[in-house]
């Protein structure tokens, strides 16, 4: 009788361990699916928020956000360029544009899109 109770207790413990293993495996699979979903979202946000300076081609970053653009700081040829907004001439400011629209060709980045 004692051996029978001991075997039943062992079976109950093994069954509980198997149930916990199955539950943890399901949670791990669910967490993996969510991680892939979040990775996809972050990739889309990174693409959407990627910007570069139209003039010096510096990528937008924390360090570059408050830095000066050497091209707009005082280039006299800049004033003659019709694509450059008047407030940018001599300001030293970067003109951040989406990376897909970067280029120095007037057809790529129309002045009225700024």
PDB file of C-alpha atoms in Angstrom:
ATOM      1  CA  UNK A   1       0.000   0.000   0.000  1.00  0.00           C
ATOM      2  CA  UNK A   2       2.857   2.402   0.782  1.00  0.00           C
ATOM      3  CA  UNK A   3       4.592   1.571  -2.460  1.00  0.00           C
ATOM      4  CA  UNK A   4       1.340   2.142  -4.364  1.00  0.00           C
ATOM      5  CA  UNK A   5       0.886   5.600  -2.756  1.00  0.00           C
ATOM      6  CA  UNK A   6       4.512   6.418  -3.514  1.00  0.00           C
ATOM      7  CA  UNK A   7       4.092   5.492  -7.192  1.00  0.00           C
ATOM      8  CA  UNK A   8       0.895   7.604  -7.449  1.00  0.00           C
ATOM      9  CA  UNK A   9       2.675  10.604  -5.880  1.00  0.00           C
ATOM     10  CA  UNK A  10       5.540  10.159  -8.377  1.00  0.00           C
ATOM     11  CA  UNK A  11       3.048  10.044 -11.274  1.00  0.00           C
ATOM     12  CA  UNK A  12       1.296  13.197 -10.024  1.00  0.00           C
ATOM     13  CA  UNK A  13       4.644  15.037  -9.737  1.00  0.00           C
ATOM     14  CA  UNK A  14       5.715  13.956 -13.210  1.00  0.00           C
ATOM     15  CA  UNK A  15       2.347  15.002 -14.678  1.00  0.00           C
ATOM     16  CA  UNK A  16       2.568  18.438 -13.043  1.00  0.00           C
ATOM     17  CA  UNK A  17       6.132  18.870 -14.338  1.00  0.00           C
ATOM     18  CA  UNK A  18       4.978  17.925 -17.855  1.00  0.00           C
ATOM     19  CA  UNK A  19       2.072  20.388 -17.666  1.00  0.00           C
ATOM     20  CA  UNK A  20       4.433  23.173 -16.569  1.00  0.00           C
ATOM     21  CA  UNK A  21       6.853  22.296 -19.384  1.00  0.00           C
ATOM     22  CA  UNK A  22       4.065  22.474 -21.973  1.00  0.00           C
ATOM     23  CA  UNK A  23       2.820  25.784 -20.587  1.00  0.00           C
ATOM     24  CA  UNK A  24       6.323  27.294 -20.626  1.00  0.00           C
ATOM     25  CA  UNK A  25       6.931  26.031 -24.178  1.00  0.00           C
ATOM     26  CA  UNK A  26       3.693  27.693 -25.313  1.00  0.00           C
ATOM     27  CA  UNK A  27       4.647  30.940 -23.545  1.00  0.00           C
ATOM     28  CA  UNK A  28       8.099  30.844 -25.142  1.00  0.00           C
ATOM     29  CA  UNK A  29       6.583  30.376 -28.592  1.00  0.00           C
ATOM     30  CA  UNK A  30       4.170  33.256 -27.963  1.00  0.00           C
ATOM     31  CA  UNK A  31       7.015  35.482 -26.727  1.00  0.00           C
ATOM     32  CA  UNK A  32       9.009  34.657 -29.870  1.00  0.00           C
ATOM     33  CA  UNK A  33       6.091  35.661 -32.075  1.00  0.00           C
ATOM     34  CA  UNK A  34       5.730  38.958 -30.193  1.00  0.00           C
ATOM     35  CA  UNK A  35       9.476  39.603 -30.449  1.00  0.00           C
ATOM     36  CA  UNK A  36       9.314  39.161 -34.231  1.00  0.00           C
ATOM     37  CA  UNK A  37       6.308  41.466 -34.420  1.00  0.00           C
ATOM     38  CA  UNK A  38       8.065  44.158 -32.381  1.00  0.00           C
ATOM     39  CA  UNK A  39      11.232  43.800 -34.459  1.00  0.00           C
ATOM     40  CA  UNK A  40       9.186  44.409 -37.596  1.00  0.00           C
ATOM     41  CA  UNK A  41       7.587  47.496 -36.053  1.00  0.00           C
ATOM     42  CA  UNK A  42      10.953  48.888 -34.994  1.00  0.00           C
ATOM     43  CA  UNK A  43      12.350  48.330 -38.494  1.00  0.00           C
ATOM     44  CA  UNK A  44       9.408  50.218 -40.001  1.00  0.00           C
ATOM     45  CA  UNK A  45       9.838  53.090 -37.535  1.00  0.00           C
ATOM     46  CA  UNK A  46      13.576  53.242 -38.254  1.00  0.00           C
ATOM     47  CA  UNK A  47      12.900  53.487 -41.992  1.00  0.00           C
ATOM     48  CA  UNK A  48      10.201  56.107 -41.489  1.00  0.00           C
ATOM     49  CA  UNK A  49      12.288  58.257 -39.162  1.00  0.00           C
ATOM     50  CA  UNK A  50      15.617  58.025 -41.017  1.00  0.00           C
ATOM     51  CA  UNK A  51      16.749  61.498 -42.069  1.00  0.00           C
ATOM     52  CA  UNK A  52      19.914  63.078 -43.486  1.00  0.00           C
ATOM     53  CA  UNK A  53      21.039  66.640 -44.001  1.00  0.00           C
ATOM     54  CA  UNK A  54      20.218  67.691 -47.544  1.00  0.00           C
ATOM     55  CA  UNK A  55      23.495  69.585 -47.878  1.00  0.00           C
ATOM     56  CA  UNK A  56      26.241  67.720 -45.991  1.00  0.00           C
ATOM     57  CA  UNK A  57      24.621  64.227 -46.006  1.00  0.00           C
ATOM     58  CA  UNK A  58      25.140  63.741 -42.264  1.00  0.00           C
ATOM     59  CA  UNK A  59      22.754  61.152 -40.808  1.00  0.00           C
ATOM     60  CA  UNK A  60      20.347  62.400 -38.167  1.00  0.00           C
ATOM     61  CA  UNK A  61      21.408  61.243 -34.717  1.00  0.00           C
ATOM     62  CA  UNK A  62      21.437  62.528 -31.154  1.00  0.00           C
ATOM     63  CA  UNK A  63      24.885  64.028 -31.647  1.00  0.00           C
ATOM     64  CA  UNK A  64      24.115  65.582 -35.024  1.00  0.00           C
ATOM     65  CA  UNK A  65      20.774  67.098 -34.037  1.00  0.00           C
ATOM     66  CA  UNK A  66      22.337  70.215 -32.496  1.00  0.00           C
ATOM     67  CA  UNK A  67      25.525  70.342 -34.564  1.00  0.00           C
ATOM     68  CA  UNK A  68      26.231  72.853 -37.308  1.00  0.00           C
ATOM     69  CA  UNK A  69      26.169  72.169 -41.036  1.00  0.00           C
ATOM     70  CA  UNK A  70      29.399  73.333 -42.649  1.00  0.00           C
ATOM     71  CA  UNK A  71      27.677  73.778 -46.003  1.00  0.00           C
ATOM     72  CA  UNK A  72      25.002  76.232 -44.820  1.00  0.00           C
ATOM     73  CA  UNK A  73      27.260  78.081 -42.373  1.00  0.00           C
ATOM     74  CA  UNK A  74      28.512  80.605 -44.889  1.00  0.00           C
ATOM     75  CA  UNK A  75      28.803  79.331 -48.422  1.00  0.00           C
ATOM     76  CA  UNK A  76      28.101  82.267 -50.780  1.00  0.00           C
ATOM     77  CA  UNK A  77      27.051  79.894 -53.560  1.00  0.00           C
ATOM     78  CA  UNK A  78      24.239  78.768 -51.311  1.00  0.00           C
ATOM     79  CA  UNK A  79      22.384  82.076 -51.704  1.00  0.00           C
ATOM     80  CA  UNK A  80      22.168  81.598 -55.462  1.00  0.00           C
ATOM     81  CA  UNK A  81      20.624  78.138 -55.140  1.00  0.00           C
ATOM     82  CA  UNK A  82      16.834  78.506 -55.566  1.00  0.00           C
ATOM     83  CA  UNK A  83      16.217  75.234 -53.720  1.00  0.00           C
ATOM     84  CA  UNK A  84      17.608  76.659 -50.467  1.00  0.00           C
ATOM     85  CA  UNK A  85      15.074  78.424 -48.232  1.00  0.00           C
ATOM     86  CA  UNK A  86      16.234  81.990 -47.483  1.00  0.00           C
ATOM     87  CA  UNK A  87      16.367  81.400 -43.714  1.00  0.00           C
ATOM     88  CA  UNK A  88      18.966  78.632 -44.237  1.00  0.00           C
ATOM     89  CA  UNK A  89      21.605  80.848 -45.879  1.00  0.00           C
ATOM     90  CA  UNK A  90      24.384  81.516 -43.381  1.00  0.00           C
ATOM     91  CA  UNK A  91      22.500  79.886 -40.512  1.00  0.00           C
ATOM     92  CA  UNK A  92      24.655  76.808 -40.136  1.00  0.00           C
ATOM     93  CA  UNK A  93      21.529  74.711 -39.617  1.00  0.00           C
ATOM     94  CA  UNK A  94      21.039  71.266 -41.076  1.00  0.00           C
ATOM     95  CA  UNK A  95      18.079  70.739 -43.374  1.00  0.00           C
ATOM     96  CA  UNK A  96      16.810  67.294 -42.350  1.00  0.00           C
ATOM     97  CA  UNK A  97      15.050  65.438 -45.153  1.00  0.00           C
ATOM     98  CA  UNK A  98      13.851  61.817 -45.287  1.00  0.00           C
ATOM     99  CA  UNK A  99      16.589  59.570 -46.625  1.00  0.00           C
ATOM    100  CA  UNK A 100      14.452  58.445 -49.548  1.00  0.00           C
ATOM    101  CA  UNK A 101      14.273  62.058 -50.720  1.00  0.00           C
ATOM    102  CA  UNK A 102      17.954  62.939 -50.280  1.00  0.00           C
ATOM    103  CA  UNK A 103      19.709  64.361 -53.282  1.00  0.00           C
ATOM    104  CA  UNK A 104      21.042  67.580 -54.675  1.00  0.00           C
ATOM    105  CA  UNK A 105      18.959  67.364 -57.822  1.00  0.00           C
ATOM    106  CA  UNK A 106      16.055  69.843 -57.894  1.00  0.00           C
ATOM    107  CA  UNK A 107      13.810  67.184 -59.433  1.00  0.00           C
ATOM    108  CA  UNK A 108      14.401  64.829 -56.505  1.00  0.00           C
ATOM    109  CA  UNK A 109      13.617  67.361 -53.740  1.00  0.00           C
ATOM    110  CA  UNK A 110      11.316  70.168 -54.874  1.00  0.00           C
ATOM    111  CA  UNK A 111      11.748  73.413 -52.938  1.00  0.00           C
ATOM    112  CA  UNK A 112       8.045  73.620 -52.089  1.00  0.00           C
ATOM    113  CA  UNK A 113       8.231  70.298 -50.158  1.00  0.00           C
ATOM    114  CA  UNK A 114      10.299  71.915 -47.379  1.00  0.00           C
TER     115      UNK A 114
END
